[in-house]
PDB file of C-alpha atoms in Angstrom:
ATOM      1  CA  MET A1422       4.760  -4.827   7.026  1.00  0.00           C
ATOM      2  CA  GLN A1423       7.789  -2.714   7.417  1.00  0.00           C
ATOM      3  CA  GLN A1424       9.526  -5.330   5.752  1.00  0.00           C
ATOM      4  CA  PHE A1425       7.640  -4.776   2.807  1.00  0.00           C
ATOM      5  CA  PHE A1426       8.096  -1.077   3.029  1.00  0.00           C
ATOM      6  CA  GLU A1427      11.881  -1.218   3.161  1.00  0.00           C
ATOM      7  CA  LEU A1428      12.174  -3.827   0.415  1.00  0.00           C
ATOM      8  CA  GLU A1429       9.742  -2.105  -2.333  1.00  0.00           C
ATOM      9  CA  ALA A1430      10.077   1.508  -1.525  1.00  0.00           C
ATOM     10  CA  ALA A1431      11.722   2.527  -4.586  1.00  0.00           C
ATOM     11  CA  TYR A1432       9.311   0.073  -6.786  1.00  0.00           C
ATOM     12  CA  LEU A1433       6.686   1.671  -4.649  1.00  0.00           C
ATOM     13  CA  VAL A1434       7.765   5.244  -5.789  1.00  0.00           C
ATOM     14  CA  MET A1435       8.288   4.242  -9.340  1.00  0.00           C
ATOM     15  CA  GLY A1436       4.977   2.716  -9.304  1.00  0.00           C
ATOM     16  CA  VAL A1437       3.167   6.074  -8.352  1.00  0.00           C
ATOM     17  CA  VAL A1438       5.265   7.810 -10.638  1.00  0.00           C
ATOM     18  CA  VAL A1439       3.556   5.601 -13.836  1.00  0.00           C
ATOM     19  CA  LEU A1440       0.075   6.098 -12.409  1.00  0.00           C
ATOM     20  CA  LEU A1441       0.546   9.890 -12.645  1.00  0.00           C
ATOM     21  CA  ILE A1442       2.016   9.242 -15.887  1.00  0.00           C
ATOM     22  CA  THR A1443      -1.043   7.141 -16.789  1.00  0.00           C
ATOM     23  CA  LEU A1444      -3.393   9.722 -15.128  1.00  0.00           C
ATOM     24  CA  PHE A1445      -1.744  12.462 -17.220  1.00  0.00           C
ATOM     25  CA  VAL A1446      -1.976  11.097 -20.236  1.00  0.00           C
ATOM     26  CA  SER A1447      -5.487   9.335 -20.009  1.00  0.00           C
ATOM     27  CA  THR A1448      -7.064  12.712 -19.291  1.00  0.00           C
ATOM     28  CA  ARG A1449      -5.827  14.606 -22.648  1.00  0.00           C
ATOM     29  CA  PRO A1450      -8.715  15.466 -24.477  1.00  0.00           C
ATOM     30  CA  PHE A1451      -8.624  13.128 -27.277  1.00  0.00           C
ATOM     31  CA  MET A1452      -8.539  10.075 -25.248  1.00  0.00           C
ATOM     32  CA  SER A1453     -12.311   8.796 -24.226  1.00  0.00           C
ATOM     33  CA  LYS A1454     -14.334   9.512 -21.250  1.00  0.00           C
ATOM     34  CA  THR A1455     -13.342   6.021 -20.089  1.00  0.00           C
ATOM     35  CA  ALA A1456      -9.988   5.976 -20.225  1.00  0.00           C
ATOM     36  CA  PRO A1457      -8.829   7.315 -17.016  1.00  0.00           C
ATOM     37  CA  ARG A1458     -10.651   4.772 -14.877  1.00  0.00           C
ATOM     38  CA  ASN A1459      -9.610   1.738 -17.382  1.00  0.00           C
ATOM     39  CA  GLY A1460      -6.048   3.454 -17.653  1.00  0.00           C
ATOM     40  CA  MET A1461      -5.615   3.416 -14.067  1.00  0.00           C
ATOM     41  CA  LEU A1462      -6.900   0.358 -13.161  1.00  0.00           C
ATOM     42  CA  GLY A1463      -5.150  -1.619 -15.825  1.00  0.00           C
ATOM     43  CA  ALA A1464      -1.960   0.110 -14.469  1.00  0.00           C
ATOM     44  CA  LEU A1465      -2.757  -0.403 -11.015  1.00  0.00           C
ATOM     45  CA  LEU A1466      -2.985  -4.060 -11.728  1.00  0.00           C
ATOM     46  CA  VAL A1467      -0.083  -4.365 -13.409  1.00  0.00           C
ATOM     47  CA  ILE A1468       2.122  -2.418 -10.659  1.00  0.00           C
ATOM     48  CA  ALA A1469       0.504  -4.429  -7.937  1.00  0.00           C
ATOM     49  CA  VAL A1470       1.328  -7.693  -9.733  1.00  0.00           C
ATOM     50  CA  MET A1471       4.654  -6.996 -10.366  1.00  0.00           C
ATOM     51  CA  ILE A1472       5.653  -5.567  -6.557  1.00  0.00           C
ATOM     52  CA  GLY A1473       3.575  -8.421  -5.165  1.00  0.00           C
ATOM     53  CA  GLY A1474       5.940 -10.884  -7.300  1.00  0.00           C
ATOM     54  CA  HIS A1475       9.347  -9.465  -6.710  1.00  0.00           C
ATOM     55  CA  TYR A1476       8.313  -8.932  -2.803  1.00  0.00           C
ATOM     56  CA  TYR A1477       7.575 -12.582  -2.468  1.00  0.00           C
ATOM     57  CA  MET A1478      10.712 -13.624  -4.424  1.00  0.00           C
ATOM     58  CA  THR A1479      12.836 -11.565  -2.623  1.00  0.00           C
ATOM     59  CA  THR A1480      11.420 -12.826   0.902  1.00  0.00           C
ATOM     60  CA  SER A1481      11.511 -16.160  -0.517  1.00  0.00           C
ATOM     61  CA  ARG A1482      15.344 -15.867  -1.427  1.00  0.00           C
ATOM     62  CA  MET A1483      15.855 -14.329   2.008  1.00  0.00           C
ATOM     63  CA  ALA A1484      14.760 -17.345   4.053  1.00  0.00           C
ATOM     64  CA  SER A1485      17.067 -19.479   2.159  1.00  0.00           C
ATOM     65  CA  VAL A1486      19.775 -17.481   2.471  1.00  0.00           C
ATOM     66  CA  GLU A1487      18.991 -17.401   6.443  1.00  0.00           C
ATOM     67  CA  MET A1488      18.577 -20.990   6.304  1.00  0.00           C
ATOM     68  CA  ALA A1489      21.842 -21.349   4.448  1.00  0.00           C
ATOM     69  CA  PHE A1490      23.531 -19.367   6.923  1.00  0.00           C
ATOM     70  CA  SER A1491      22.403 -21.274   9.831  1.00  0.00           C
ATOM     71  CA  HIS A1492      24.045 -24.577   8.320  1.00  0.00           C
ATOM     72  CA  ASP A1493      27.183 -22.758   7.983  1.00  0.00           C
ATOM     73  CA  LYS A1494      27.139 -22.822   3.984  1.00  0.00           C
ATOM     74  CA  GLN A1495      28.549 -19.889   1.893  1.00  0.00           C
ATOM     75  CA  LEU A1496      27.031 -16.707   0.619  1.00  0.00           C
ATOM     76  CA  LEU A1497      27.681 -14.249  -1.923  1.00  0.00           C
ATOM     77  CA  CYS A1498      26.687 -10.884  -0.977  1.00  0.00           C
ATOM     78  CA  GLU A1499      26.635  -8.180  -2.546  1.00  0.00           C
ATOM     79  CA  SER A1500      29.357  -5.227  -1.512  1.00  0.00           C
ATOM     80  CA  ARG A1501      28.280  -1.337  -1.835  1.00  0.00           C
ATOM     81  CA  MET A1502      31.403  -0.282  -0.536  1.00  0.00           C
ATOM     82  CA  LEU A1503      33.946  -1.549  -2.970  1.00  0.00           C
ATOM     83  CA  ARG A1504      32.300  -1.318  -6.422  1.00  0.00           C
ATOM     84  CA  LYS A1505      35.715  -1.788  -8.432  1.00  0.00           C
ATOM     85  CA  VAL A1506      37.833  -4.571  -6.988  1.00  0.00           C
ATOM     86  CA  ALA A1507      35.629  -6.759  -4.723  1.00  0.00           C
ATOM     87  CA  GLN A1508      31.763  -6.831  -5.869  1.00  0.00           C
ATOM     88  CA  SER A1509      30.661  -9.343  -3.644  1.00  0.00           C
ATOM     89  CA  VAL A1510      31.670 -10.667  -0.463  1.00  0.00           C
ATOM     90  CA  VAL A1511      31.413 -14.144   1.181  1.00  0.00           C
ATOM     91  CA  VAL A1512      29.700 -14.620   4.339  1.00  0.00           C
ATOM     92  CA  GLN A1513      30.138 -17.905   6.236  1.00  0.00           C
ATOM     93  CA  LYS A1514      28.817 -18.258  10.019  1.00  0.00           C
ATOM     94  CA  SER A1515      32.149 -20.175  10.761  1.00  0.00           C
ATOM     95  CA  LYS A1516      34.242 -16.871   9.389  1.00  0.00           C
ATOM     96  CA  GLY A1517      32.993 -14.897  12.457  1.00  0.00           C
ATOM     97  CA  TRP A1518      29.927 -13.434  10.537  1.00  0.00           C
ATOM     98  CA  THR A1519      26.588 -13.009  13.011  1.00  0.00           C
ATOM     99  CA  LEU A1520      22.786 -12.397  11.636  1.00  0.00           C
ATOM    100  CA  LYS A1521      20.828 -10.101  13.385  1.00  0.00           C
ATOM    101  CA  GLY A1522      17.237  -9.251  12.111  1.00  0.00           C
ATOM    102  CA  HIS A1523      18.224  -9.756   8.137  1.00  0.00           C
ATOM    103  CA  LEU A1524      21.413  -8.216   8.436  1.00  0.00           C
ATOM    104  CA  PHE A1525      24.951  -9.747   8.375  1.00  0.00           C
ATOM    105  CA  ARG A1526      27.417  -8.428  10.283  1.00  0.00           C
ATOM    106  CA  SER A1527      31.330  -8.755  10.495  1.00  0.00           C
ATOM    107  CA  PRO A1528      33.900  -6.774  12.703  1.00  0.00           C
ATOM    108  CA  LEU A1529      35.821  -6.695   9.771  1.00  0.00           C
ATOM    109  CA  TYR A1530      33.434  -4.803   7.469  1.00  0.00           C
ATOM    110  CA  VAL A1531      31.917  -1.412   9.016  1.00  0.00           C
ATOM    111  CA  ARG A1532      28.578  -1.771   6.909  1.00  0.00           C
ATOM    112  CA  PRO A1533      26.146  -4.904   7.447  1.00  0.00           C
ATOM    113  CA  PHE A1534      24.906  -6.656   4.364  1.00  0.00           C
ATOM    114  CA  HIS A1535      21.090  -7.385   3.882  1.00  0.00           C
ATOM    115  CA  THR A1536      19.860 -10.760   3.656  1.00  0.00           C
ATOM    116  CA  ALA A1537      17.957  -9.739   0.733  1.00  0.00           C
ATOM    117  CA  ARG A1538      21.104  -8.754  -1.616  1.00  0.00           C
ATOM    118  CA  CYS A1539      22.735 -12.469  -0.857  1.00  0.00           C
ATOM    119  CA  ILE A1540      22.639 -15.709  -2.646  1.00  0.00           C
ATOM    120  CA  VAL A1541      23.601 -19.211  -1.634  1.00  0.00           C
ATOM    121  CA  ALA A1542      27.115 -20.077  -3.186  1.00  0.00           C
ATOM    122  CA  LYS A1543      26.728 -23.374  -4.982  1.00  0.00           C
ATOM    123  CA  ALA A1544      29.959 -25.840  -4.953  1.00  0.00           C
ATOM    124  CA  VAL A1545      31.858 -26.036  -8.196  1.00  0.00           C
ATOM    125  CA  SER A1546      33.496 -28.849  -8.974  1.00  0.00           C
ATOM    126  CA  LEU A1547      36.827 -28.667 -11.037  1.00  0.00           C
ATOM    127  CA  ARG A1548      37.604 -31.927 -12.878  1.00  0.00           C
TER     128      ARG A1548
END
């Protein structure tokens, strides 16, 4: 459950804002009496499906990244430290990287990299 809140906290906050806007609009005098109930149920359903889908896709990608790391494959991780020059960092077990929990750590970098912000690098064939 902690991982869910860690990964989806921003989307949960945005969902609450959307629900508040839905509540405000659906309680205006020109709306029907059933609009608040129908609007809130509809918005809640859409938000729940979207957040649930995002969580499923993110955790699936995290599992594939962690498996690829254990097989010493190259990973590309988003770098939040260097936005202008190097926007991604290559992570590989044989290059001194370690995985603790869901964080990649290296003695060369101050900040860890979360597995949710990484993808498995595909081999490129040059002909």
